[in-house]
Coordinates of C-alpha atoms and ligand atoms in Angstrom, one line a residue:
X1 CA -7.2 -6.2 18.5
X2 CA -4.7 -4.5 15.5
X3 CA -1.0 -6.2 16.3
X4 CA 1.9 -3.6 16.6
X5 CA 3.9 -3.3 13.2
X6 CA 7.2 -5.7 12.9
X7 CA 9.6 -3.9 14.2
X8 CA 12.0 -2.6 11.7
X9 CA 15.3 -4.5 11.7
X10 CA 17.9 -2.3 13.5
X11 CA 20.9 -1.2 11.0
X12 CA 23.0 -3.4 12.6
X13 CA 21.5 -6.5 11.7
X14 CA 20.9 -5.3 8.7
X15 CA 24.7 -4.9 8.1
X16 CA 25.4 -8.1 9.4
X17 CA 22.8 -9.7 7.3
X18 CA 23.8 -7.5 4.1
X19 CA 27.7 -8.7 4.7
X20 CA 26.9 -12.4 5.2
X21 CA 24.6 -12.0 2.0
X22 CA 27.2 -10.2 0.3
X23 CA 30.2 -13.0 1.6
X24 CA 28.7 -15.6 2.4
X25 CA 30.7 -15.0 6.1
X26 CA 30.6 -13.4 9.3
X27 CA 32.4 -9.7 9.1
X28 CA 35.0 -9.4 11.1
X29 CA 33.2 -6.3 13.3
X30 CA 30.7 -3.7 13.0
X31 CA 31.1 0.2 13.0
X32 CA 28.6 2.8 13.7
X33 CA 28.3 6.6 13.1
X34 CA 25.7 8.6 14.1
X35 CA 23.5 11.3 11.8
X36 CA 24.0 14.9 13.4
X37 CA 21.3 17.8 14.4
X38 CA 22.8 21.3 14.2
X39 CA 21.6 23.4 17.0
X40 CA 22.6 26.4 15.8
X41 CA 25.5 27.6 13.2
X42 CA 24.8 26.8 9.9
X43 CA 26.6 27.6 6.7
X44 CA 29.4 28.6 9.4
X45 CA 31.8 26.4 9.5
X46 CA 33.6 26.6 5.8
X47 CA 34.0 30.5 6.9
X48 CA 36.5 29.3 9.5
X49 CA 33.6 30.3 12.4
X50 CA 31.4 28.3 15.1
X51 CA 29.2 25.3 14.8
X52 CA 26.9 23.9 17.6
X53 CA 25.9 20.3 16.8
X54 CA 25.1 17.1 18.6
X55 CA 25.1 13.2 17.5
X56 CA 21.8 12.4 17.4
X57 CA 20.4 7.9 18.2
X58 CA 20.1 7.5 14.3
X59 CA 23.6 5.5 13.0
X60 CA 25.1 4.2 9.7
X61 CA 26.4 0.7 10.3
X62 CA 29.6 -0.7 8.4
X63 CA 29.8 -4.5 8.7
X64 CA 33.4 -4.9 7.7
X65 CA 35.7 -7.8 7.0
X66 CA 39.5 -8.2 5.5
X67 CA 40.3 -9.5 1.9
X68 CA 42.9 -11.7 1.1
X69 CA 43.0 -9.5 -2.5
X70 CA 43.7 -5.8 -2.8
X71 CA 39.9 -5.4 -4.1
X72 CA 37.6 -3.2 -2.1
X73 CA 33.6 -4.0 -2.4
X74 CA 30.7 -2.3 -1.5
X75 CA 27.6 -2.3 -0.7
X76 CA 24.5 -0.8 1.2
X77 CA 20.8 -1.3 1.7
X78 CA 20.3 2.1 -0.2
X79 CA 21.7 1.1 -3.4
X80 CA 21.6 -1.2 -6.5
X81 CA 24.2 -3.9 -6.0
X82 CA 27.7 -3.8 -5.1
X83 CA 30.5 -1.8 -6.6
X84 CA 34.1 -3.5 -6.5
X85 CA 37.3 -1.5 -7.7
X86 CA 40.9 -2.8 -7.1
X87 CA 42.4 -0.1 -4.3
X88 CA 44.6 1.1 -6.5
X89 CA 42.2 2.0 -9.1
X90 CA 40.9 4.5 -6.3
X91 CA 43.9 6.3 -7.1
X92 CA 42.7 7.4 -10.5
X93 CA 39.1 8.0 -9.7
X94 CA 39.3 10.3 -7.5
X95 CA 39.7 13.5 -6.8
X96 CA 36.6 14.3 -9.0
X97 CA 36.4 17.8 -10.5
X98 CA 33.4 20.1 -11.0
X99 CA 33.3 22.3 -13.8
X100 CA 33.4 26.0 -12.8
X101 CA 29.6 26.9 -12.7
X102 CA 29.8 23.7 -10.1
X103 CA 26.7 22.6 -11.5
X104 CA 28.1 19.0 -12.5
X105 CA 31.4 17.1 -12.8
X106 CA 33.2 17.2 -16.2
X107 CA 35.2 14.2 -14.5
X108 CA 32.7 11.9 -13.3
X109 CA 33.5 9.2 -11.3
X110 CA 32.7 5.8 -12.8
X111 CA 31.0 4.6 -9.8
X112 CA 27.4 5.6 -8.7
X113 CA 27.5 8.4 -6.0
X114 CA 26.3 6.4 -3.5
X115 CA 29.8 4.8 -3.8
X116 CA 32.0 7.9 -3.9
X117 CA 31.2 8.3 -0.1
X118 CA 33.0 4.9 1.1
X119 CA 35.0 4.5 -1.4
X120 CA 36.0 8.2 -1.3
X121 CA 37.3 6.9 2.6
X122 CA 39.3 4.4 1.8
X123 CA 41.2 7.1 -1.2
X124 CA 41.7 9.6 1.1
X125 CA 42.4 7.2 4.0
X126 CA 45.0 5.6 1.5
X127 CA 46.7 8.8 1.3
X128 CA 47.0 10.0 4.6
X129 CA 50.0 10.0 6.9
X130 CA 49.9 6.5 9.2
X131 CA 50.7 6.8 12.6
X132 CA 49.7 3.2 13.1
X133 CA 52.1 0.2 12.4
X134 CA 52.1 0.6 8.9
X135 CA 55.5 2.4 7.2
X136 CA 54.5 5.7 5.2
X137 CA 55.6 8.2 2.5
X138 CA 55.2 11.5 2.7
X139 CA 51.9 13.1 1.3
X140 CA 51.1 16.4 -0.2
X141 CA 50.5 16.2 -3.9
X142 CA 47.9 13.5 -3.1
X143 CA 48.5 11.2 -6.1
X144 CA 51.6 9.0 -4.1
X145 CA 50.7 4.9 -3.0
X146 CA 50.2 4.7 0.7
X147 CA 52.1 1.9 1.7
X148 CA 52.1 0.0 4.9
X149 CA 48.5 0.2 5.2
X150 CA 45.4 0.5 2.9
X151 CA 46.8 -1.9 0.8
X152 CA 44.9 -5.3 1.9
X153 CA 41.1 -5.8 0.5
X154 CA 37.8 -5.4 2.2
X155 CA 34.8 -6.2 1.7
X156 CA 32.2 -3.4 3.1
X157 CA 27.9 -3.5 3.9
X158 CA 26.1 -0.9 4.9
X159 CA 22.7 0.0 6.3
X160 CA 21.4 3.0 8.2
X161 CA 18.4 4.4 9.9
X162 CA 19.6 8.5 9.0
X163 CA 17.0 10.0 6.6
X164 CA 19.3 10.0 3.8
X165 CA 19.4 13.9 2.2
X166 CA 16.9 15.1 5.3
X167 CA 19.9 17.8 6.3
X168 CA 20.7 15.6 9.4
X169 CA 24.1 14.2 7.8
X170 CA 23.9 10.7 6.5
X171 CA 26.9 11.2 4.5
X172 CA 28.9 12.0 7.1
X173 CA 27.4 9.0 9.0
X174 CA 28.6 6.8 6.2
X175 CA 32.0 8.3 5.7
X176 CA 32.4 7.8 9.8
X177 CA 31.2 4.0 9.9
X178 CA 33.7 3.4 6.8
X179 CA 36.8 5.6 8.3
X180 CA 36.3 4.2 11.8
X181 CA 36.1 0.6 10.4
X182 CA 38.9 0.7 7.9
X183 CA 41.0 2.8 10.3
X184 CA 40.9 -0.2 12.9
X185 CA 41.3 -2.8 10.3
X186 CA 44.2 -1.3 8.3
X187 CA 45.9 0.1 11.4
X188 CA 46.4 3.2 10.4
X189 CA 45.8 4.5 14.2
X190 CA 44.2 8.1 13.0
X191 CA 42.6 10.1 16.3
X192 CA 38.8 10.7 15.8
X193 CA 39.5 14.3 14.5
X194 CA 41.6 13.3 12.0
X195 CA 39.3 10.8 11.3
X196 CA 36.4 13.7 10.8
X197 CA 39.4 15.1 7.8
X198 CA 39.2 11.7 6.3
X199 CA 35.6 12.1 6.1
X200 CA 35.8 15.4 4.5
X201 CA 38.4 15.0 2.1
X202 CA 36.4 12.2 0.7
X203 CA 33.1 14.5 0.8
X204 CA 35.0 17.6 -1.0
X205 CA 36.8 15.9 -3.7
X206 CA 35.8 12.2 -4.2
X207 CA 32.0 13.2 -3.8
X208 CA 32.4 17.0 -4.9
X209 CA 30.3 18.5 -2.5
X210 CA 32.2 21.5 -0.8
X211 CA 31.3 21.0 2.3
X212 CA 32.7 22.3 5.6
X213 CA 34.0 20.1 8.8
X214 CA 31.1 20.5 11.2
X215 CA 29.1 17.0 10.0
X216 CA 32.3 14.8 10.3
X217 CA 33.1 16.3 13.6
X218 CA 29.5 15.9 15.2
X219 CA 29.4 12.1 14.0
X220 CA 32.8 11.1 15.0
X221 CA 33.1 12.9 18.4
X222 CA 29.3 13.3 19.6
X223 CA 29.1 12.4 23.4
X224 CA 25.7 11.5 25.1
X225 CA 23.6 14.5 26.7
X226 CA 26.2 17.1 25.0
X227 CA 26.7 19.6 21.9
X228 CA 29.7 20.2 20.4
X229 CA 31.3 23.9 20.4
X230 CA 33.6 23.7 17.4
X231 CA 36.0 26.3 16.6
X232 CA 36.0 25.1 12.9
X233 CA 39.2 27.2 11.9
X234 CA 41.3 25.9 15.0
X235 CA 39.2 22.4 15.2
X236 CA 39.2 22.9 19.2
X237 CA 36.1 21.2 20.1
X238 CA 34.4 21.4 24.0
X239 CA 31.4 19.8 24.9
X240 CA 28.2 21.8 26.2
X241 CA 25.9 19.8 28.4
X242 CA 22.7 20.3 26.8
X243 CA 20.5 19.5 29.2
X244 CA 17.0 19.5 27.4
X245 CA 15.6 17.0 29.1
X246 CA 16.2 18.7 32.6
X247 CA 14.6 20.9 31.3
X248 CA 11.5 19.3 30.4
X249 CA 11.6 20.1 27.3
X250 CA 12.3 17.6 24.0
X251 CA 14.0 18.5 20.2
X252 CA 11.7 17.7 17.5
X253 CA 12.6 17.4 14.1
X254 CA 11.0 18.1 11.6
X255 CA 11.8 16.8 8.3
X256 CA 10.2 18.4 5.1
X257 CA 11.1 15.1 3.0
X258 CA 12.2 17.8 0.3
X259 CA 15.5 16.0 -0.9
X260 CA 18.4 18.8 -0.8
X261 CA 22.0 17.9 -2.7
X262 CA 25.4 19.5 -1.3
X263 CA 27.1 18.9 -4.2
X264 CA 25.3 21.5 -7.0
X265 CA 23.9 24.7 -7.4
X266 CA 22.8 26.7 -4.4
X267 CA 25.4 25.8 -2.0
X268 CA 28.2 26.4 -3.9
X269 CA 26.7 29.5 -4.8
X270 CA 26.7 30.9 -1.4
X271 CA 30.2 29.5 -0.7
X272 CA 31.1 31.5 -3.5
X273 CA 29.4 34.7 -2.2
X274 CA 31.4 34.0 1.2
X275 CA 34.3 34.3 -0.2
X276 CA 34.0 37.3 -2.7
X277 CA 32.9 38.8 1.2
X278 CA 35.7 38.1 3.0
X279 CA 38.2 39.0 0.0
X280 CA 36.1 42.5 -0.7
X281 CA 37.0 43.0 3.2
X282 CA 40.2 41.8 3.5
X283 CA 40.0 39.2 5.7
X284 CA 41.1 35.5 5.4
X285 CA 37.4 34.3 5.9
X286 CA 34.0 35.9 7.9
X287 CA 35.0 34.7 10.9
X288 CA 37.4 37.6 10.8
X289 CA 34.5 40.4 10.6
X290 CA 32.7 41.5 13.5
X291 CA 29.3 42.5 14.0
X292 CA 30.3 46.1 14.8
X293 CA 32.2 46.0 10.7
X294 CA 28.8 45.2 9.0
X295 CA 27.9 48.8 8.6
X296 CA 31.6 48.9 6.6
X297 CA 31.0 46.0 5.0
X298 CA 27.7 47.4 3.5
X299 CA 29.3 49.9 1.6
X300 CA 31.5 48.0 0.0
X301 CA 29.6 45.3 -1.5
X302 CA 26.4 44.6 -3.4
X303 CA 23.6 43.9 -1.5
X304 CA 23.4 40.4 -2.1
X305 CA 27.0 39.8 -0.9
X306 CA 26.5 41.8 1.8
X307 CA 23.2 39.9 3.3
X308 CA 25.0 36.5 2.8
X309 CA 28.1 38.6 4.9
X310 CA 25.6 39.3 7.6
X311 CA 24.1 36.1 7.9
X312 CA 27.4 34.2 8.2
X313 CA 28.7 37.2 11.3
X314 CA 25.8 37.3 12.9
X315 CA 25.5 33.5 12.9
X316 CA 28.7 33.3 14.4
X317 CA 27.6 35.6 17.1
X318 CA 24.7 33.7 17.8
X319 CA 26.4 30.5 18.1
X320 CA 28.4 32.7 20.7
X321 CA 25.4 33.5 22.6
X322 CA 23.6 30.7 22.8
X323 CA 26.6 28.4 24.4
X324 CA 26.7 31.1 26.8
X325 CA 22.9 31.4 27.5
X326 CA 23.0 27.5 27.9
X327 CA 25.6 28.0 30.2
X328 CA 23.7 30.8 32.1
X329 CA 20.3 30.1 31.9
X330 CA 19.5 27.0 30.5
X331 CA 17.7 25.5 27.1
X332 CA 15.2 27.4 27.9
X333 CA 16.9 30.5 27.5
X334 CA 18.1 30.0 24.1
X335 CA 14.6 30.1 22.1
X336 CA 14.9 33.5 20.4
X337 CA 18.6 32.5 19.4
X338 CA 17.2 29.8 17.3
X339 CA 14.2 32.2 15.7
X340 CA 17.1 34.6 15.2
X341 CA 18.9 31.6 13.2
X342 CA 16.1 31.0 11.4
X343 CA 15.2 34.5 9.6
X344 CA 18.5 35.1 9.1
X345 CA 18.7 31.9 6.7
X346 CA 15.3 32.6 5.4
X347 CA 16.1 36.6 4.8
X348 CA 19.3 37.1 4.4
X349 CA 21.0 33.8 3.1
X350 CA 18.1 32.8 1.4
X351 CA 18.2 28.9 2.0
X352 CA 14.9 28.4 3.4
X353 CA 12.3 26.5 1.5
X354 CA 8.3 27.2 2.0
X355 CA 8.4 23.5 3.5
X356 CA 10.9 24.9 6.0
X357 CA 9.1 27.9 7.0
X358 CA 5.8 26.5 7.5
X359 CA 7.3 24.2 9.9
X360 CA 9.2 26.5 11.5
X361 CA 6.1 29.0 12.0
X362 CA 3.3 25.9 13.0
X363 CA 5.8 24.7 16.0
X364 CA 6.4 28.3 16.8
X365 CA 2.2 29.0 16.6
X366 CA 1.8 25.3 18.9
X367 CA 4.0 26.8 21.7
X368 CA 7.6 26.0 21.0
X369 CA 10.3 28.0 22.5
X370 CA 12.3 28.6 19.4
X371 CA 12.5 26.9 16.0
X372 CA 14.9 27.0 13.0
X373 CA 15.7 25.0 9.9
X374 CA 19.0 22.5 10.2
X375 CA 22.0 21.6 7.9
X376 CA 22.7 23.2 4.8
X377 CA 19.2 24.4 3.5
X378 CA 17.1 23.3 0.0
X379 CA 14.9 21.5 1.6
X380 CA 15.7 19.2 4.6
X381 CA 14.8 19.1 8.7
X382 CA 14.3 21.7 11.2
X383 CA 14.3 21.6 14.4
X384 CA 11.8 23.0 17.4
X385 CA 12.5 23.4 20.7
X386 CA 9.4 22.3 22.7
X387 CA 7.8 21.2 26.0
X388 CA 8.5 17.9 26.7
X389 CA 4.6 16.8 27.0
X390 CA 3.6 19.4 24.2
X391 CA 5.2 16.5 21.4
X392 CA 2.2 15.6 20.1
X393 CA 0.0 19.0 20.0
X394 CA 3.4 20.7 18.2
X395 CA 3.5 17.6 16.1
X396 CA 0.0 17.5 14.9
X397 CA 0.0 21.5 14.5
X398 CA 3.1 20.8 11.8
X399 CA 1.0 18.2 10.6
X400 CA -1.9 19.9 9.9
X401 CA -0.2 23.1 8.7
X402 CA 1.6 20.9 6.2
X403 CA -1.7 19.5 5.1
X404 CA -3.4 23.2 4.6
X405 CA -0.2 23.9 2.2
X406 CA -0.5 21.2 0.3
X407 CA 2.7 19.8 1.0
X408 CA 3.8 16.0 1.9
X409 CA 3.2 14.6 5.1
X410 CA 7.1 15.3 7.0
X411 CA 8.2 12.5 9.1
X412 CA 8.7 14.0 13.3
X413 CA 10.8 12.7 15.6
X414 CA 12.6 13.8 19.0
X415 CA 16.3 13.5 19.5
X416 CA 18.7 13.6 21.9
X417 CA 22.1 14.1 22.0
X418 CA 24.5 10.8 21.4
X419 CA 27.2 9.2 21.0
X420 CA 29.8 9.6 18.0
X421 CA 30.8 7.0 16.2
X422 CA 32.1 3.6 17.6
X423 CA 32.5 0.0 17.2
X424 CA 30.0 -1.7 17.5
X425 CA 30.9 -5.5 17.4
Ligands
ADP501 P1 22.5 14.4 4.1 O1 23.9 14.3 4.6 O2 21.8 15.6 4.6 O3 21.7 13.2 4.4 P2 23.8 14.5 1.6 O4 23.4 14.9 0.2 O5 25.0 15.2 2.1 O6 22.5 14.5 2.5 O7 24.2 13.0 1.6 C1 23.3 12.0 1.1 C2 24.0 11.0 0.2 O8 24.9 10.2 0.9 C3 23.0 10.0 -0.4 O9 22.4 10.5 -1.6 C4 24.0 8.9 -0.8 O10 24.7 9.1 -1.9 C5 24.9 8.9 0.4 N1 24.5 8.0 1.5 C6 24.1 8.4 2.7 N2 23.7 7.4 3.5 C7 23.9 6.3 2.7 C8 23.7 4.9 2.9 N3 23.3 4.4 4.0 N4 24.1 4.1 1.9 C9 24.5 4.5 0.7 N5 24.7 5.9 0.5 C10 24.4 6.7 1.5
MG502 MG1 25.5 15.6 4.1

């Protein structure tokens, strides 16, 4: 007889372990934030347009506890050691600055990048208007002291089981665990959305990856059995009842294990291309151009501007159809959408990877409804929308196909939709 494996220790022991390590205390309480899947919308949501993700059961846990200094420390399973920085010192690391090709930082932060992401939370929290207890000056140029709150120390450990770089958003797991916890504990009384800013901010310009909102809102407001429709240029969020499993069917992820990075080359390049788009047609941002202006839009732009254009408005249309095929018909009605998705990323945005297609065309081949790479692109997850007693034929198909192609084994696992991020403890 072959015993199970040990059970892997859940990420919130491991925090709690990791703090007491760290302190040689107890924290004073434990927050979670969950990884996100992306149903459909991607590259979306910094053109002002629609995003359809869900929380999914993998979290980031912050085991948190007060100073009696003004020094903020931390630390996480994933890294090195522990970095510590006065919080006022925060103040001059950050914002970092890329250079213009965006292919590096000519103002490096002296912390490892690991760090930025916390610490990155606890600048931009610093700096944003209180509405809890604490008095407050008024913000803008970003470089005042907060007072009143985010001035008293913490201590901060973290550990996670997100696929960290997998395209299912660990970072905005770990900026949600640190903005929920240091939101309770320094009173600043933020709402979850502003919460999902925080998040951002410290993403954009502590991190310097220009990333849009959609990853912060699906970790901090994720509900149980639900996807998020975002309106990512009005934030109005509304919850679509998923129902997958009613369904019969199941979400499997698929992830490639090919390591993407936010923060250089590719992505910004297609930002870039977004907005020479929108300001070739006038319009604040894509979400302002219909489908019916693409033939326009053609003529007035090279053909590589133009297929990133038509990527980004028919994606939005998509993300359009598919809450209202859910609504109408069902997950099982929305398999084509997520095809759709899919070429459009591979063809026109060009952010697929052979990793990703292969996986996409194996679950397609084993009998899933629809199929599409998630998150930003480069490598990553996808997703596959599948029977619910077909996991393990699609997942040994993906397997095998991998295999044939030479590439890495991917890690698969189903997901449902779940809760955003909390306090645990
Ligand atoms: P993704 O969000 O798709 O996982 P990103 O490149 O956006 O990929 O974010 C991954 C980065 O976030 C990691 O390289 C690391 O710097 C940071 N990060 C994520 N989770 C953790 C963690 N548990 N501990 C420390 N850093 C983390
Ligand atoms: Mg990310």
């Amino acid at each position: 007889m072959t015993l199970p494996p040990a059970p892997e220790p859940r990420p919130t022991d491991a925090a709690r372990a990791l703090f007491s390590e760290l302190t040689g205390r107890a924290p004073d309480g434990l927050w979670s934030a969950p990884g996100r899947v992306n149903l459909i919308g991607e590259h979306t949501d910094y053109n002002d347009g629609f995003v359809l993700p869900f929380a999914i059961p993998h979290r980031t846990v912050a085991a948190v506890g007060l100073r009696d200094d003004d020094r903020i420390r931390v630390t996480s399973t994933f890294a090195d050691g522990p970095v510590e920085v006065a919080l006022h010192e925060l103040d001059a690391l950050f914002p970092t600055r890329r250079d213009e090709q965006g292919t590096g930082s000519d103002h490096a932060p002296a912390v490892p990048e690991w760090a930025a992401y916390p610490l990155g939370v606890a600048w931009a929290l610093r700096q944003a208007p209180s509405t809890g207890s604490g008095t407050q000056e008024a913000t803008g140029s970003g470089t005042q002291e907060a007072t009143g709150s985010g001035t008293q120390g913490v201590d901060i450990a973290i550990a996670s089981d997100v696929p960290v770089g997998a395209g299912l958003s660990s970072s905005a797991a770990i900026e949600g665990a640190t903005a929920s916890a240091l939101n309770d504990l320094w009173g600043t009384g933020l709402d979850r959305t502003a919460l999902a800013r925080i998040g951002r901010r410290a993403e954009n310009e502590a991190v310097g990856a220009p990333t849009g909102i959609m990853d912060q809102m699906a970790s901090m407001r994720g509900e149980t059995d639900a996807a998020i429709f975002l309106d990512c240029r009005s934030l109005d969020a509304h919850l679509v009842p998923l129902g997958v499993a009613e369904a019969g069917l199941a979400i499997l992820v698929i992830d490639t294990r090919v390591k993407h990075a936010h923060s250089t080359g590719g992505y910004r390049e297609r930002r870039a291309s977004c907005e020479l788009g929108a300001a070739t047609l006038g319009v604040p941002s894509l979400r302002d151009v219909a489908v019916d202006d693409l033939p326009r839009a053609r003529e007035l732009m090279d053909d590589v501007t133009f297929r990133r254009v038509r990527h980004v408005v028919t994606e939005n249309q998509r993300v359009l159809d598919t809450v209202r095929t859910l609504r109408e018909q069902g997950a099982r009605g929305i398999g084509d959408l997520l095809v759709a998705s899919h070429l459009s990323m591979r063809d026109d945005f060009e952010i697929s990877v052979p990793e990703l297609d292969t996986a996409v065309e194996a679950a397609l081949a084993a009998g899933a409804l629809g199929a599409r790479m998630t998150g930003g692109g480069f490598g990553g997850a996808a997703i596959a929308l599948i029977e619910q007693d077909a996991v393990d034929t699609v997942s040994n198909a993906v397997g095998a196909a991998f295999a044939a192609s030479g590439f890495a084994a991917p890690a698969l696992f189903t997901v449902v939709p779940s809760a955003g991020a909390h306090r645990d403890a």
